[in-house]
Amino acid sequence: LTTDGRVCEHLFVTGDATILHADLDAFFAAVEQRDDPSLRGRPVIVGIGVVMCASYEARARGVRGAMGGSEARRLCPDAVFVAPRLSAYTEASKAVFEVFDDTTPFVEGISVDEAFLDVGGLRRIAGTPEEIAVRLRRDVRSRVGLPISVGVARTKFLAKVASAVSKPDGLMVVPPGDELAFLHPLPIERVWGIGAKTAAKLHARGIHRVSDIAAMPEDALVAMLGTGPGRHIHALAHNRDARPVRTGRRRRSIGSQRALGRSPRTAPALDAVLVGLVDRVTRRLRAARRVGRTVMLRLRFDDFTRATRSHTLDQPTADTSTILWIARGLLAASMPRIGRDGVTLVGLTIANLDDDGVVQLMLPFHHRGPVDGVLDDVKDKFGTAALTRAVLLGRDEGIEMPRLPD
DNA sequence: TCTGGGGTCCTAGGACCC
DNA sequence: TCTGGGGTCCTAGGACCC
C-alpha cells in the first residue's frame, strides 16, 4: 500500500519482457489481398459507405479508418473498394488464434485481430521471448498467409505500444531498463487509453509527449482528467501496469445496431428496424448458447448526440418475443425525444449474460489428481461449451453447488 | 453517400438492504 | 429529530478501442 492507502501499482518490477502483443496488419484489407492476388500492392479499402479498413498502400495516401467513403475516394482515386466479407475474416481470425494457442497456453484475445500472449516460463522449451515472437510471425505468415506485428515487453501496455510502433510487419522488443527511454519521446496519442477527448485536454495544456505526462504530479492529472483516467495515465507514463494476461475471458454483451441513412423514420418503420435487430441479436445469443437479463436500446440523433434506455429482467432469456416486448417498451418511452431530435441510429444490446442450460460439474472436495477422465465424459455428453465451463468452475470458482437449469 | 458496426470499462446517483 | 456505516444492483452517460 502507498502511504495514503491506495494499492501500489508496481509490485512486479523485476523480471523479463515476456508479454507479447500480436496484432495483424490492416487485417480485413490483408485478407482481401491474400485472397485476390490482383489486389496486392494496390490501395485497397474495405467498406462501402465508410472505411472499415484501409491497406497500407491506401494509408500512405492519408486514408484512415472510419473515414467517409467519399473523402477516401478523393484522397485516393485509384483505390479498389471492396465490400466486407465478414465470414472470411472470422475464419482467418480463428486460424491465427490457433497459431497463438500452439505458442502458449496463456492467450488473451482482445479482438478478432490481436491478442496478448504470456510466454514467461517457456524459455527452456521454446526459447527466449524474442525467438518465440520471430517464430510466431513466421508461423502466421506460412499457415494463414497474413502479416502480423509483435511487440514484446514486461507490461501489456508497453507490448501494445511496441507492436504499434513496429508496424507494418514488424517486431519490437523493449528490454527492461530501456523502457522509459523508448516510451517517453512518443506522442501522447500512442498511449493505449488516450483518445481524442483526452488528447485534446492534454494538448490544451501544452502536453504533447509521454515524458510531459511523466513529469507531472499525479494530482495534477487527476484534477485534469478525473480520478480513474488521471491515475491510469500517470501510471502508464511510468510503465507501471500490473494487469496480467488473462485467459478464458468471455463476452459480456451481444448487440447489433443499424444506421438509418435515408430510410423513413415513421413509427412503423422504426418498429420494423427494431424487429430486425431483436431477431439478429437473439439468434446470435442462441447460437452462442447464452442468455441475458439486460436489454439496452441505443439511439443516435440528428445532432449526433446519443441516448440509451435499458431494462433488466429477473430471469435471463434469449427468447425473441420477450426481448422484443421489452425493446418495444423502451422505444415507446423514447418516442418524445425521437420526435423532437430525429433518430439516425437504432441499436439493441443484451448484457448481463449467462450460459444457457450448460452443465456445471461438481467434484467431491477430496478430488485431487487429474480430472481429464471426468472432463472427457462431460465433453462426450454435453459438448465443449460444457467442458469450458467445468474447467472454469474448477479453477476459478472452487467447488460450489450447481444452479439447476430452469 | 457527412459520419458503420461491434465491443470494453468506468463513474455517478438513486433505490434498496442490513 | 437527526442521522451511521457497510453493501448490492440498476440506469444513464462517457471515453475508448478495433
Short mmCIF file of C-alpha atoms (C1' of nucleotides) in Angstrom, two decimals:
data_model
loop_
_atom_site.label_atom_id
_atom_site.label_comp_id
_atom_site.label_asym_id
_atom_site.label_seq_id
_atom_site.Cartn_x
_atom_site.Cartn_y
_atom_site.Cartn_z
CA LEU A 1 0.00 0.00 0.00
CA THR A 2 1.05 3.55 -0.60
CA THR A 3 1.13 5.97 2.32
CA ASP A 4 -2.35 7.23 1.50
CA GLY A 5 -3.76 3.73 1.47
CA ARG A 6 -4.04 3.00 -2.22
CA VAL A 7 -2.81 -0.18 -3.79
CA CYS A 8 0.62 0.41 -5.23
CA GLU A 9 0.78 -0.37 -8.90
CA HIS A 10 4.35 -1.54 -9.43
CA LEU A 11 4.59 -4.68 -7.40
CA PHE A 12 6.26 -6.67 -10.13
CA VAL A 13 9.17 -4.58 -11.26
CA THR A 14 11.56 -7.46 -11.59
CA GLY A 15 11.54 -9.97 -14.41
CA ASP A 16 11.96 -10.30 -18.13
CA ALA A 17 9.98 -8.93 -21.01
CA THR A 18 7.68 -11.90 -21.51
CA ILE A 19 4.41 -10.41 -22.71
CA LEU A 20 3.80 -10.49 -26.45
CA HIS A 21 1.22 -8.32 -28.14
CA ALA A 22 0.45 -9.75 -31.58
CA ASP A 23 -1.57 -7.60 -33.96
CA LEU A 24 -2.47 -8.38 -37.57
CA ASP A 25 -1.63 -5.59 -40.02
CA ALA A 26 -4.61 -3.95 -41.78
CA PHE A 27 -6.44 -7.19 -41.13
CA PHE A 28 -9.52 -7.01 -43.40
CA ALA A 29 -7.57 -5.48 -46.29
CA ALA A 30 -4.79 -8.04 -45.88
CA VAL A 31 -7.31 -10.89 -46.16
CA GLU A 32 -8.65 -9.38 -49.38
CA GLN A 33 -5.14 -9.03 -50.79
CA ARG A 34 -4.33 -12.58 -49.77
CA ASP A 35 -7.42 -14.00 -51.48
CA ASP A 36 -7.23 -11.88 -54.64
CA PRO A 37 -3.67 -11.56 -55.99
CA SER A 38 -4.72 -8.74 -58.32
CA LEU A 39 -5.19 -6.54 -55.21
CA ARG A 40 -1.64 -6.98 -53.94
CA GLY A 41 0.44 -3.85 -54.00
CA ARG A 42 -2.62 -1.72 -54.70
CA PRO A 43 -4.53 0.56 -52.33
CA VAL A 44 -7.47 -1.47 -51.04
CA ILE A 45 -10.33 -0.06 -48.99
CA VAL A 46 -12.74 -2.44 -47.27
CA GLY A 47 -16.17 -0.91 -46.67
CA ILE A 48 -18.51 0.93 -48.98
CA GLY A 49 -20.11 3.87 -47.17
CA VAL A 50 -17.39 4.14 -44.60
CA VAL A 51 -13.80 2.91 -44.44
CA MET A 52 -13.68 -0.15 -42.21
CA CYS A 53 -10.09 -0.95 -43.06
CA ALA A 54 -7.52 0.51 -45.44
CA SER A 55 -4.45 -1.30 -46.76
CA TYR A 56 -1.07 0.29 -46.12
CA GLU A 57 -0.95 1.47 -49.73
CA ALA A 58 -4.17 3.43 -49.06
CA ARG A 59 -2.96 4.65 -45.65
CA ALA A 60 0.09 6.11 -47.34
CA ARG A 61 -2.31 8.41 -49.18
CA GLY A 62 -3.98 9.54 -45.98
CA VAL A 63 -6.95 7.18 -45.88
CA ARG A 64 -7.97 6.30 -42.33
CA GLY A 65 -10.46 4.02 -40.64
CA ALA A 66 -13.98 5.43 -40.02
CA MET A 67 -13.45 7.98 -42.79
CA GLY A 68 -16.34 8.64 -45.16
CA GLY A 69 -16.17 6.78 -48.46
CA SER A 70 -16.31 9.97 -50.50
CA GLU A 71 -13.34 11.53 -48.76
CA ALA A 72 -11.37 8.31 -49.12
CA ARG A 73 -12.07 8.30 -52.85
CA ARG A 74 -10.96 11.91 -53.13
CA LEU A 75 -7.67 11.19 -51.36
CA CYS A 76 -7.05 8.01 -53.27
CA PRO A 77 -8.98 7.87 -56.57
CA ASP A 78 -7.31 4.67 -57.76
CA ALA A 79 -8.28 2.75 -54.61
CA VAL A 80 -10.14 -0.52 -55.01
CA PHE A 81 -13.26 -0.54 -52.84
CA VAL A 82 -14.23 -3.98 -51.59
CA ALA A 83 -17.40 -4.98 -49.76
CA PRO A 84 -16.54 -6.60 -46.42
CA ARG A 85 -16.62 -10.41 -46.24
CA LEU A 86 -17.06 -10.90 -42.52
CA SER A 87 -17.12 -14.70 -42.64
CA ALA A 88 -13.71 -14.74 -44.37
CA TYR A 89 -12.29 -12.54 -41.61
CA THR A 90 -13.76 -14.71 -38.89
CA GLU A 91 -12.22 -17.78 -40.47
CA ALA A 92 -8.81 -16.12 -40.80
CA SER A 93 -9.06 -14.94 -37.19
CA LYS A 94 -9.71 -18.48 -35.98
CA ALA A 95 -6.69 -19.77 -37.89
CA VAL A 96 -4.46 -17.09 -36.37
CA PHE A 97 -5.70 -17.86 -32.87
CA GLU A 98 -4.83 -21.50 -33.47
CA VAL A 99 -1.25 -20.38 -34.04
CA PHE A 100 -1.45 -18.35 -30.83
CA ASP A 101 -2.77 -21.36 -28.93
CA ASP A 102 0.05 -23.51 -30.31
CA THR A 103 2.54 -20.95 -28.98
CA THR A 104 1.47 -20.70 -25.34
CA PRO A 105 -1.47 -21.67 -23.13
CA PHE A 106 -1.72 -18.08 -21.92
CA VAL A 107 -3.56 -16.23 -24.68
CA GLU A 108 -5.88 -13.29 -24.09
CA GLY A 109 -7.80 -12.28 -27.20
CA ILE A 110 -8.51 -8.54 -27.42
CA SER A 111 -10.39 -8.53 -30.71
CA VAL A 112 -10.56 -10.53 -33.95
CA ASP A 113 -7.07 -9.43 -34.94
CA GLU A 114 -4.99 -9.05 -31.79
CA ALA A 115 -4.07 -10.85 -28.60
CA PHE A 116 -1.70 -10.81 -25.66
CA LEU A 117 0.44 -13.90 -25.13
CA ASP A 118 2.37 -14.60 -21.93
CA VAL A 119 5.45 -16.60 -22.76
CA GLY A 120 7.09 -16.44 -19.34
CA GLY A 121 8.28 -19.86 -18.27
CA LEU A 122 8.61 -21.15 -21.82
CA ARG A 123 12.29 -20.34 -22.11
CA ARG A 124 13.54 -23.88 -21.62
CA ILE A 125 11.17 -25.47 -24.08
CA ALA A 126 10.62 -22.70 -26.61
CA GLY A 127 13.48 -20.21 -26.30
CA THR A 128 13.60 -16.52 -25.50
CA PRO A 129 10.55 -14.31 -25.96
CA GLU A 130 12.23 -12.79 -28.99
CA GLU A 131 12.79 -16.22 -30.57
CA ILE A 132 9.19 -17.14 -29.84
CA ALA A 133 7.98 -13.91 -31.42
CA VAL A 134 10.07 -14.49 -34.55
CA ARG A 135 8.63 -17.97 -34.87
CA LEU A 136 5.08 -16.76 -34.24
CA ARG A 137 5.32 -14.19 -37.02
CA ARG A 138 6.73 -16.81 -39.37
CA ASP A 139 4.02 -19.32 -38.49
CA VAL A 140 1.17 -16.86 -39.00
CA ARG A 141 2.67 -15.93 -42.37
CA SER A 142 3.10 -19.54 -43.51
CA ARG A 143 -0.03 -21.08 -42.01
CA VAL A 144 -2.53 -18.25 -42.58
CA GLY A 145 -0.80 -16.06 -45.16
CA LEU A 146 -1.08 -12.80 -43.25
CA PRO A 147 1.45 -10.27 -41.94
CA ILE A 148 1.43 -9.74 -38.20
CA SER A 149 3.36 -7.36 -35.96
CA VAL A 150 4.54 -8.28 -32.50
CA GLY A 151 5.64 -6.18 -29.54
CA VAL A 152 7.49 -7.73 -26.60
CA ALA A 153 7.76 -6.08 -23.21
CA ARG A 154 7.35 -6.51 -19.48
CA THR A 155 3.90 -4.91 -19.36
CA LYS A 156 0.84 -5.32 -21.51
CA PHE A 157 0.76 -1.62 -22.12
CA LEU A 158 4.28 -1.41 -23.47
CA ALA A 159 3.91 -4.57 -25.55
CA LYS A 160 0.88 -2.97 -27.17
CA VAL A 161 2.72 0.27 -27.83
CA ALA A 162 5.72 -1.64 -29.21
CA SER A 163 3.67 -3.64 -31.69
CA ALA A 164 2.02 -0.45 -32.93
CA VAL A 165 5.37 1.30 -33.34
CA SER A 166 6.82 -1.72 -35.16
CA LYS A 167 4.05 -1.82 -37.78
CA PRO A 168 3.74 -2.86 -40.51
CA ASP A 169 5.04 -6.42 -40.45
CA GLY A 170 7.40 -5.61 -37.59
CA LEU A 171 8.86 -6.95 -34.39
CA MET A 172 9.98 -4.83 -31.48
CA VAL A 173 11.42 -6.00 -28.19
CA VAL A 174 11.62 -3.48 -25.37
CA PRO A 175 14.17 -4.80 -22.87
CA PRO A 176 13.71 -3.98 -19.18
CA GLY A 177 15.82 -0.94 -18.49
CA ASP A 178 15.24 0.66 -21.88
CA GLU A 179 11.54 1.07 -21.29
CA LEU A 180 11.25 4.70 -20.35
CA ALA A 181 13.83 5.73 -22.95
CA PHE A 182 11.57 4.12 -25.54
CA LEU A 183 8.29 5.36 -24.11
CA HIS A 184 8.94 8.96 -23.12
CA PRO A 185 9.69 10.53 -26.51
CA LEU A 186 6.45 9.16 -28.01
CA PRO A 187 3.47 11.45 -28.69
CA ILE A 188 0.67 11.01 -26.17
CA GLU A 189 -1.67 9.63 -28.85
CA ARG A 190 0.38 6.45 -28.78
CA VAL A 191 -0.80 5.70 -25.26
CA TRP A 192 -3.44 2.95 -25.18
CA GLY A 193 -6.31 4.71 -23.41
CA ILE A 194 -5.69 8.27 -24.56
CA GLY A 195 -8.26 9.02 -27.23
CA ALA A 196 -9.37 12.17 -28.99
CA LYS A 197 -11.00 13.83 -25.96
CA THR A 198 -8.18 13.21 -23.52
CA ALA A 199 -5.53 14.17 -26.07
CA ALA A 200 -7.32 17.46 -26.71
CA LYS A 201 -7.44 18.25 -22.98
CA LEU A 202 -3.75 17.49 -22.61
CA HIS A 203 -2.73 19.42 -25.71
CA ALA A 204 -4.63 22.45 -24.42
CA ARG A 205 -2.17 22.46 -21.51
CA GLY A 206 0.89 22.06 -23.65
CA ILE A 207 1.31 18.36 -23.02
CA HIS A 208 2.41 16.55 -26.16
CA ARG A 209 4.81 13.78 -25.25
CA VAL A 210 4.67 10.93 -22.79
CA SER A 211 7.62 12.50 -20.97
CA ASP A 212 5.44 15.57 -20.33
CA ILE A 213 2.92 13.35 -18.58
CA ALA A 214 5.59 11.53 -16.62
CA ALA A 215 6.93 14.85 -15.37
CA MET A 216 3.56 15.82 -13.88
CA PRO A 217 2.40 15.02 -10.38
CA GLU A 218 -0.44 12.52 -10.33
CA ASP A 219 -2.71 15.03 -8.58
CA ALA A 220 -2.47 17.43 -11.49
CA LEU A 221 -3.53 14.73 -13.95
CA VAL A 222 -6.37 13.70 -11.67
CA ALA A 223 -7.58 17.29 -11.49
CA MET A 224 -7.46 17.49 -15.27
CA LEU A 225 -8.94 14.11 -16.28
CA GLY A 226 -10.75 12.73 -13.24
CA THR A 227 -9.65 10.14 -10.71
CA GLY A 228 -9.73 6.98 -12.79
CA PRO A 229 -8.21 8.22 -16.02
CA GLY A 230 -5.75 10.53 -14.23
CA ARG A 231 -4.21 7.78 -12.13
CA HIS A 232 -4.24 5.35 -15.03
CA ILE A 233 -2.47 7.66 -17.46
CA HIS A 234 0.02 8.69 -14.82
CA ALA A 235 0.90 5.07 -14.07
CA LEU A 236 1.25 4.17 -17.74
CA ALA A 237 3.59 7.09 -18.37
CA HIS A 238 5.94 5.42 -15.90
CA ASN A 239 5.27 2.00 -17.41
CA ARG A 240 3.52 0.86 -14.28
CA ASP A 241 0.95 -1.66 -15.45
CA ALA A 242 0.31 -4.77 -13.37
CA ARG A 243 -2.52 -6.17 -15.49
CA PRO A 244 -1.85 -9.85 -16.12
CA VAL A 245 -2.57 -11.73 -19.32
CA ARG A 246 -5.96 -13.29 -18.62
CA THR A 247 -7.14 -16.40 -20.39
CA GLY A 248 -10.72 -17.51 -20.80
CA ARG A 249 -12.33 -14.09 -20.88
CA ARG A 250 -15.88 -14.24 -22.12
CA ARG A 251 -18.01 -11.80 -23.98
CA ARG A 252 -20.12 -9.64 -21.67
CA SER A 253 -22.68 -8.36 -24.14
CA ILE A 254 -24.07 -9.06 -27.58
CA GLY A 255 -25.55 -6.29 -29.67
CA SER A 256 -26.48 -5.08 -33.09
CA GLN A 257 -27.15 -1.65 -34.48
CA ARG A 258 -28.38 -0.07 -37.66
CA ALA A 259 -27.74 3.39 -39.03
CA LEU A 260 -30.91 4.60 -40.69
CA GLY A 261 -29.40 6.65 -43.51
CA ARG A 262 -32.19 7.99 -45.69
CA SER A 263 -34.79 5.43 -44.77
CA PRO A 264 -38.08 6.74 -43.34
CA ARG A 265 -38.36 7.39 -39.61
CA THR A 266 -42.04 6.67 -39.14
CA ALA A 267 -43.11 4.65 -36.12
CA PRO A 268 -43.87 1.51 -38.19
CA ALA A 269 -40.52 1.81 -39.98
CA LEU A 270 -38.68 2.13 -36.66
CA ASP A 271 -40.58 -0.85 -35.32
CA ALA A 272 -39.53 -2.90 -38.35
CA VAL A 273 -35.89 -1.98 -37.72
CA LEU A 274 -36.30 -2.97 -34.10
CA VAL A 275 -37.80 -6.33 -35.02
CA GLY A 276 -34.83 -6.98 -37.29
CA LEU A 277 -32.34 -6.10 -34.55
CA VAL A 278 -34.09 -8.26 -31.97
CA ASP A 279 -34.13 -11.16 -34.41
CA ARG A 280 -30.40 -10.87 -35.16
CA VAL A 281 -29.36 -10.46 -31.55
CA THR A 282 -31.48 -13.29 -30.19
CA ARG A 283 -30.25 -15.62 -32.95
CA ARG A 284 -26.66 -14.82 -32.03
CA LEU A 285 -27.45 -15.34 -28.34
CA ARG A 286 -28.92 -18.76 -29.00
CA ALA A 287 -26.09 -19.73 -31.35
CA ALA A 288 -23.64 -18.89 -28.57
CA ARG A 289 -25.83 -20.68 -26.02
CA ARG A 290 -26.02 -17.55 -23.93
CA VAL A 291 -28.92 -15.78 -22.26
CA GLY A 292 -29.09 -12.23 -20.95
CA ARG A 293 -31.01 -10.17 -18.41
CA THR A 294 -30.45 -6.57 -19.52
CA VAL A 295 -32.00 -5.21 -22.70
CA MET A 296 -30.42 -1.96 -23.83
CA LEU A 297 -31.79 0.31 -26.55
CA ARG A 298 -29.27 2.68 -28.09
CA LEU A 299 -30.30 5.74 -30.09
CA ARG A 300 -28.41 8.35 -32.02
CA PHE A 301 -29.97 11.63 -33.04
CA ASP A 302 -29.58 14.14 -35.88
CA ASP A 303 -27.07 16.19 -33.91
CA PHE A 304 -25.04 13.02 -33.18
CA THR A 305 -25.88 13.02 -29.50
CA ARG A 306 -26.72 9.62 -28.07
CA ALA A 307 -29.05 8.13 -25.52
CA THR A 308 -29.50 4.69 -24.03
CA ARG A 309 -32.52 3.16 -22.32
CA SER A 310 -32.25 -0.14 -20.54
CA HIS A 311 -34.35 -2.60 -18.61
CA THR A 312 -33.20 -5.53 -16.51
CA LEU A 313 -35.27 -8.69 -16.21
CA ASP A 314 -35.43 -11.02 -13.24
CA GLN A 315 -34.56 -14.04 -15.36
CA PRO A 316 -32.09 -14.21 -18.24
CA THR A 317 -33.52 -15.09 -21.63
CA ALA A 318 -32.73 -15.40 -25.32
CA ASP A 319 -36.39 -15.52 -26.28
CA THR A 320 -37.27 -13.37 -29.26
CA SER A 321 -40.77 -12.35 -28.19
CA THR A 322 -39.74 -11.50 -24.62
CA ILE A 323 -36.87 -9.31 -25.75
CA LEU A 324 -38.98 -7.71 -28.46
CA TRP A 325 -41.63 -6.86 -25.88
CA ILE A 326 -39.06 -5.12 -23.68
CA ALA A 327 -37.38 -3.39 -26.62
CA ARG A 328 -40.71 -2.03 -27.85
CA GLY A 329 -41.39 -0.62 -24.42
CA LEU A 330 -38.02 1.13 -24.36
CA LEU A 331 -38.60 2.53 -27.85
CA ALA A 332 -42.06 3.76 -26.90
CA ALA A 333 -40.60 5.57 -23.90
CA SER A 334 -38.11 7.27 -26.22
CA MET A 335 -40.64 8.46 -28.81
CA PRO A 336 -40.94 12.02 -27.44
CA ARG A 337 -37.21 12.63 -27.82
CA ILE A 338 -37.21 10.89 -31.22
CA GLY A 339 -39.99 13.18 -32.39
CA ARG A 340 -38.06 16.23 -31.19
CA ASP A 341 -34.50 15.40 -32.22
CA GLY A 342 -34.83 12.93 -35.09
CA VAL A 343 -33.26 9.50 -34.84
CA THR A 344 -30.39 8.35 -37.08
CA LEU A 345 -29.39 5.07 -35.49
CA VAL A 346 -31.06 2.32 -33.51
CA GLY A 347 -29.12 -0.30 -31.60
CA LEU A 348 -30.01 -3.17 -29.32
CA THR A 349 -27.63 -4.83 -26.88
CA ILE A 350 -28.18 -7.67 -24.46
CA ALA A 351 -25.92 -7.62 -21.41
CA ASN A 352 -25.64 -9.41 -18.07
CA LEU A 353 -25.01 -12.61 -19.99
CA ASP A 354 -25.07 -16.09 -18.60
CA ASP A 355 -24.73 -19.57 -20.04
CA ASP A 356 -27.89 -21.24 -21.19
CA GLY A 357 -28.50 -24.69 -19.81
CA VAL A 358 -24.84 -25.55 -19.51
CA VAL A 359 -23.96 -28.37 -17.17
CA GLN A 360 -21.94 -27.40 -14.15
CA LEU A 361 -19.71 -30.10 -12.80
CA MET A 362 -19.37 -30.69 -9.10
CA LEU A 363 -16.39 -32.71 -7.96
CA PRO A 364 -16.03 -34.03 -4.42
CA PHE A 365 -13.98 -31.84 -2.10
CA HIS A 366 -11.33 -34.50 -1.75
CA HIS A 367 -10.88 -34.82 -5.50
CA ARG A 368 -7.26 -34.04 -6.30
CA GLY A 369 -5.48 -35.77 -9.17
CA PRO A 370 -6.24 -35.32 -12.85
CA VAL A 371 -9.79 -34.56 -13.93
CA ASP A 372 -9.16 -35.48 -17.57
CA GLY A 373 -11.33 -38.58 -17.47
CA VAL A 374 -14.22 -36.72 -15.92
CA LEU A 375 -13.89 -33.86 -18.36
CA ASP A 376 -13.81 -36.25 -21.32
CA ASP A 377 -17.09 -37.72 -20.13
CA VAL A 378 -18.61 -34.26 -19.86
CA LYS A 379 -17.36 -33.36 -23.32
CA ASP A 380 -18.81 -36.52 -24.85
CA LYS A 381 -22.18 -35.97 -23.23
CA PHE A 382 -22.62 -32.21 -23.39
CA GLY A 383 -20.10 -30.74 -25.83
CA THR A 384 -17.11 -28.47 -25.48
CA ALA A 385 -19.02 -25.47 -24.10
CA ALA A 386 -19.82 -27.50 -21.01
CA LEU A 387 -16.18 -28.54 -20.77
CA THR A 388 -15.02 -24.93 -20.76
CA ARG A 389 -17.49 -24.13 -18.03
CA ALA A 390 -16.45 -27.12 -15.96
CA VAL A 391 -12.79 -26.17 -16.16
CA LEU A 392 -13.65 -22.60 -15.26
CA LEU A 393 -15.66 -23.71 -12.28
CA GLY A 394 -12.83 -25.86 -11.01
CA ARG A 395 -10.09 -23.33 -11.49
CA ASP A 396 -11.61 -20.01 -10.64
CA GLU A 397 -14.68 -20.55 -8.54
CA GLY A 398 -13.78 -23.51 -6.43
CA ILE A 399 -16.45 -26.04 -5.74
CA GLU A 400 -19.94 -24.72 -5.46
CA MET A 401 -23.45 -26.02 -5.68
CA PRO A 402 -24.64 -26.15 -9.26
CA ARG A 403 -27.52 -23.91 -10.13
CA LEU A 404 -30.18 -26.07 -11.68
CA PRO A 405 -31.35 -25.12 -15.15
CA ASP A 406 -34.87 -23.76 -15.30
"C1'" DT B 1 -23.45 8.95 -49.73
"C1'" DC B 2 -21.36 13.63 -43.79
"C1'" DT B 3 -20.11 10.14 -40.17
"C1'" DG B 4 -20.58 1.69 -39.85
"C1'" DG B 5 -20.80 -1.90 -36.58
"C1'" DG B 6 -19.03 -4.48 -32.82
"C1'" DG B 7 -17.33 -4.23 -28.28
"C1'" DT B 8 -14.94 -2.82 -23.19
"C1'" DC B 9 -14.55 -0.36 -18.85
"C1'" DC B 10 -15.58 3.39 -15.60
"C1'" DT B 11 -18.43 6.70 -12.93
"C1'" DA B 12 -22.25 8.76 -10.52
"C1'" DG B 13 -26.65 8.84 -8.50
"C1'" DG B 14 -30.60 6.55 -6.67
"C1'" DA B 15 -33.21 2.66 -4.67
"C1'" DC B 16 -32.89 -0.65 -1.50
"C1'" DC B 17 -30.98 -3.75 2.13
"C1'" DC B 18 -28.88 -4.88 6.81
"C1'" DT C 1 -35.01 14.99 15.39
"C1'" DC C 2 -31.28 13.85 13.01
"C1'" DT C 3 -28.55 10.63 11.02
"C1'" DG C 4 -24.11 5.87 10.80
"C1'" DG C 5 -21.68 2.73 8.01
"C1'" DG C 6 -21.49 -1.07 5.18
"C1'" DG C 7 -23.05 -3.05 0.94
"C1'" DT C 8 -25.59 -4.51 -3.92
"C1'" DC C 9 -28.00 -3.62 -8.06
"C1'" DC C 10 -29.83 -0.74 -11.73
"C1'" DT C 11 -29.75 3.12 -15.02
"C1'" DA C 12 -27.56 6.51 -17.89
"C1'" DG C 13 -23.76 8.58 -19.86
"C1'" DG C 14 -18.96 8.97 -21.41
"C1'" DA C 15 -14.47 7.62 -23.21
"C1'" DC C 16 -12.04 4.44 -25.68
"C1'" DC C 17 -10.80 0.51 -28.73
"C1'" DC C 18 -10.73 -2.27 -33.29
#
